[in-house]
Amino acid sequence: MNAAPSRRAALVAGLTALMAAGAAAAAPGVAAPGDMSLGNPRAKVKVVEYASPTCSHCAHFNEAVFAPFKAKYLDTGRAHYTLKEFLTPPHQAAAAAFLIARCGAAAPQRYFSVLDGIFRSQPRWRAGAIKPVLLEVGRANGLTNAQMEACLADPAAVQALDARARRAVTEDGVEGTPTVFVNGRKVEVQTLADLEAAIGSAGKK
């Protein structure tokens, strides 16, 4: 007589657990499987940035904020950083940049080195002539044209990128780039001082 209620209770408990897991996975500003990261994964400070290779503000952030932040916090093990992939116009160029950055071994160091080169190459872009610059950056990081063309045509890689980019919008609710979170809290960052203030505030909680 009690078997049916027990099964219903188990089902409800199972669904509740699944919903909780889904909510946790959808939390904005939290690293997820497939994201690229640098720094000490055990560090108390977790910085997450939603960025796009075709975003001019992201290029400025890369040079003015991320570079000194990396040297001071990531290279010294004081923080952990994750980049969330977001696509801004021209979307095809943004997607191509991410696919090239992930090409080959997809080691985090090379991934971020490729993205750094792409951000810094933005002033050289011309309408309809972005791809040659992206390929040049890839070659400078040890990739061949054949490798990159294969990565750009890889349907699994394209689908995975699309899923990450969609998740940033539909689940995380991010509307633009760069968007930065420190320990799961969205913060306004325009300078390294802004980021350090957010880090300091997070450390007091």
Short mmCIF file of C-alpha atoms in Angstrom, two decimals:
data_model
loop_
_atom_site.label_atom_id
_atom_site.label_comp_id
_atom_site.label_asym_id
_atom_site.label_seq_id
_atom_site.Cartn_x
_atom_site.Cartn_y
_atom_site.Cartn_z
CA MET A 1 0.00 0.00 0.00
CA ASN A 2 2.88 2.38 0.75
CA ALA A 3 4.89 1.51 -2.38
CA ALA A 4 3.22 4.08 -4.63
CA PRO A 5 3.67 7.03 -2.23
CA SER A 6 7.29 5.98 -1.73
CA ARG A 7 7.88 5.93 -5.47
CA ARG A 8 6.24 9.35 -5.81
CA ALA A 9 8.36 10.70 -2.99
CA ALA A 10 11.49 9.33 -4.65
CA LEU A 11 10.45 10.83 -7.98
CA VAL A 12 9.80 14.23 -6.42
CA ALA A 13 13.13 14.10 -4.64
CA GLY A 14 14.88 13.15 -7.86
CA LEU A 15 13.25 15.98 -9.82
CA THR A 16 14.07 18.44 -7.07
CA ALA A 17 17.71 17.37 -7.18
CA LEU A 18 17.80 17.72 -10.96
CA MET A 19 16.25 21.18 -10.80
CA ALA A 20 18.75 22.22 -8.16
CA ALA A 21 21.62 20.91 -10.29
CA GLY A 22 20.26 22.77 -13.30
CA ALA A 23 19.96 25.98 -11.31
CA ALA A 24 23.56 25.62 -10.14
CA ALA A 25 24.77 25.01 -13.67
CA ALA A 26 22.94 28.10 -14.91
CA ALA A 27 24.37 30.43 -12.24
CA PRO A 28 26.06 33.38 -13.96
CA GLY A 29 29.69 34.09 -13.29
CA VAL A 30 30.59 30.49 -12.49
CA ALA A 31 33.05 28.37 -14.48
CA ALA A 32 31.45 25.49 -16.38
CA PRO A 33 32.82 22.47 -18.27
CA GLY A 34 34.29 23.61 -21.57
CA ASP A 35 35.31 27.07 -20.37
CA MET A 36 38.97 28.07 -20.55
CA SER A 37 40.71 29.16 -17.35
CA LEU A 38 44.06 30.36 -16.03
CA GLY A 39 45.55 30.65 -12.57
CA ASN A 40 45.16 28.70 -9.38
CA PRO A 41 41.92 26.68 -9.28
CA ARG A 42 42.20 26.56 -5.47
CA ALA A 43 42.43 30.35 -5.11
CA LYS A 44 39.68 32.03 -3.12
CA VAL A 45 39.34 34.75 -5.75
CA LYS A 46 37.40 33.64 -8.84
CA VAL A 47 37.18 36.12 -11.71
CA VAL A 48 34.93 35.35 -14.67
CA GLU A 49 34.79 37.49 -17.81
CA TYR A 50 32.31 37.21 -20.66
CA ALA A 51 34.19 38.43 -23.74
CA SER A 52 34.16 38.41 -27.53
CA PRO A 53 37.16 38.62 -29.88
CA THR A 54 35.34 41.19 -32.05
CA CYS A 55 34.45 43.50 -29.15
CA SER A 56 36.58 46.67 -29.11
CA HIS A 57 35.88 47.23 -25.41
CA CYS A 58 37.11 43.68 -24.74
CA ALA A 59 40.31 44.46 -26.62
CA HIS A 60 40.85 47.48 -24.39
CA PHE A 61 40.08 45.37 -21.30
CA ASN A 62 42.55 42.74 -22.50
CA GLU A 63 45.38 45.26 -22.70
CA ALA A 64 44.58 47.67 -19.88
CA VAL A 65 43.10 45.34 -17.26
CA PHE A 66 43.66 41.67 -18.02
CA ALA A 67 47.39 41.88 -18.84
CA PRO A 68 48.42 43.49 -15.52
CA PHE A 69 45.83 41.40 -13.62
CA LYS A 70 47.34 38.22 -15.10
CA ALA A 71 50.86 39.21 -14.08
CA LYS A 72 49.86 40.22 -10.55
CA TYR A 73 47.19 37.66 -9.68
CA LEU A 74 47.20 34.70 -12.06
CA ASP A 75 50.90 34.13 -12.60
CA THR A 76 51.39 34.31 -8.82
CA GLY A 77 48.54 31.93 -7.97
CA ARG A 78 46.48 34.53 -6.11
CA ALA A 79 43.39 34.18 -8.32
CA HIS A 80 41.61 31.98 -10.83
CA TYR A 81 40.24 33.43 -14.08
CA THR A 82 37.72 32.00 -16.54
CA LEU A 83 36.72 33.38 -19.92
CA LYS A 84 33.13 32.81 -21.04
CA GLU A 85 32.79 32.89 -24.82
CA PHE A 86 30.31 35.44 -26.18
CA LEU A 87 29.69 36.32 -29.83
CA THR A 88 29.39 39.95 -30.96
CA PRO A 89 29.23 41.31 -34.55
CA PRO A 90 30.61 40.28 -36.89
CA HIS A 91 29.51 36.97 -35.37
CA GLN A 92 31.27 34.75 -37.92
CA ALA A 93 34.59 36.43 -37.20
CA ALA A 94 34.07 36.07 -33.43
CA ALA A 95 33.26 32.38 -33.83
CA ALA A 96 36.26 31.84 -36.12
CA ALA A 97 38.55 33.50 -33.58
CA PHE A 98 37.38 31.23 -30.77
CA LEU A 99 37.65 28.12 -32.95
CA ILE A 100 41.21 29.01 -33.92
CA ALA A 101 42.12 29.72 -30.29
CA ARG A 102 40.87 26.24 -29.34
CA CYS A 103 42.59 24.56 -32.30
CA GLY A 104 45.20 21.87 -31.80
CA ALA A 105 45.97 20.86 -28.23
CA ALA A 106 43.74 23.69 -26.96
CA ALA A 107 46.07 24.24 -24.01
CA PRO A 108 44.87 27.21 -21.93
CA GLN A 109 48.15 29.08 -22.33
CA ARG A 110 47.98 28.92 -26.13
CA TYR A 111 44.24 29.66 -26.13
CA PHE A 112 44.81 32.90 -24.24
CA SER A 113 47.90 33.73 -26.27
CA VAL A 114 45.89 33.43 -29.49
CA LEU A 115 43.07 35.56 -28.10
CA ASP A 116 45.56 38.18 -26.92
CA GLY A 117 47.01 38.34 -30.44
CA ILE A 118 43.54 38.60 -31.97
CA PHE A 119 42.49 41.41 -29.61
CA ARG A 120 45.67 43.32 -30.42
CA SER A 121 45.15 42.77 -34.17
CA GLN A 122 41.76 44.53 -34.26
CA PRO A 123 43.18 47.83 -35.66
CA ARG A 124 44.39 45.90 -38.72
CA TRP A 125 40.98 44.45 -39.60
CA ARG A 126 39.21 45.49 -42.76
CA ALA A 127 35.71 44.56 -43.88
CA GLY A 128 35.87 41.16 -45.56
CA ALA A 129 39.55 40.70 -44.70
CA ILE A 130 39.52 39.58 -41.08
CA LYS A 131 40.20 35.89 -41.62
CA PRO A 132 43.76 36.37 -43.01
CA VAL A 133 44.66 38.28 -39.85
CA LEU A 134 43.19 35.54 -37.64
CA LEU A 135 45.18 32.90 -39.53
CA GLU A 136 48.33 34.98 -39.14
CA VAL A 137 47.82 35.14 -35.37
CA GLY A 138 47.28 31.37 -35.30
CA ARG A 139 50.49 30.75 -37.25
CA ALA A 140 52.38 32.97 -34.82
CA ASN A 141 51.19 30.60 -32.09
CA GLY A 142 52.38 27.42 -33.80
CA LEU A 143 49.29 26.45 -35.82
CA THR A 144 49.30 25.64 -39.51
CA ASN A 145 46.75 26.82 -42.04
CA ALA A 146 45.62 23.23 -42.54
CA GLN A 147 45.05 22.77 -38.81
CA MET A 148 43.04 25.96 -38.56
CA GLU A 149 40.91 25.26 -41.62
CA ALA A 150 40.08 21.84 -40.18
CA CYS A 151 39.13 23.41 -36.84
CA LEU A 152 36.93 26.00 -38.54
CA ALA A 153 35.11 23.24 -40.40
CA ASP A 154 34.72 20.90 -37.40
CA PRO A 155 30.93 20.58 -36.81
CA ALA A 156 31.37 19.30 -33.24
CA ALA A 157 33.55 22.27 -32.32
CA VAL A 158 31.10 24.69 -33.94
CA GLN A 159 28.15 23.15 -32.08
CA ALA A 160 30.00 23.24 -28.76
CA LEU A 161 30.89 26.91 -29.26
CA ASP A 162 27.29 27.73 -30.18
CA ALA A 163 26.08 26.00 -27.00
CA ARG A 164 28.51 27.97 -24.82
CA ALA A 165 27.58 31.27 -26.45
CA ARG A 166 23.84 30.57 -26.15
CA ARG A 167 24.20 29.59 -22.51
CA ALA A 168 25.82 32.94 -21.76
CA VAL A 169 22.71 34.71 -23.06
CA THR A 170 19.81 32.40 -22.26
CA GLU A 171 20.95 30.98 -18.93
CA ASP A 172 23.41 33.52 -17.54
CA GLY A 173 21.49 36.56 -18.79
CA VAL A 174 24.56 38.39 -20.05
CA GLU A 175 23.71 41.10 -22.57
CA GLY A 176 27.06 42.58 -23.53
CA THR A 177 30.82 42.41 -23.20
CA PRO A 178 33.00 42.68 -21.31
CA THR A 179 30.92 41.54 -18.33
CA VAL A 180 32.89 40.62 -15.22
CA PHE A 181 32.03 38.65 -12.10
CA VAL A 182 34.15 38.32 -8.97
CA ASN A 183 33.22 35.35 -6.79
CA GLY A 184 29.85 35.14 -8.51
CA ARG A 185 29.01 38.84 -8.11
CA LYS A 186 28.71 41.10 -11.15
CA VAL A 187 31.02 44.10 -10.95
CA GLU A 188 31.74 47.19 -13.05
CA VAL A 189 35.34 47.12 -14.20
CA GLN A 190 37.06 49.67 -16.41
CA THR A 191 40.50 49.71 -14.83
CA LEU A 192 42.75 47.38 -12.86
CA ALA A 193 41.99 49.50 -9.79
CA ASP A 194 38.28 48.72 -10.23
CA LEU A 195 39.01 45.00 -10.41
CA GLU A 196 41.30 45.11 -7.40
CA ALA A 197 38.63 46.96 -5.41
CA ALA A 198 36.12 44.22 -6.29
CA ILE A 199 38.65 41.55 -5.31
CA GLY A 200 39.26 43.30 -2.00
CA SER A 201 35.55 43.56 -1.33
CA ALA A 202 35.01 39.88 -2.15
CA GLY A 203 37.78 38.92 0.26
CA LYS A 204 35.99 40.60 3.15
CA LYS A 205 32.85 38.46 2.75
#
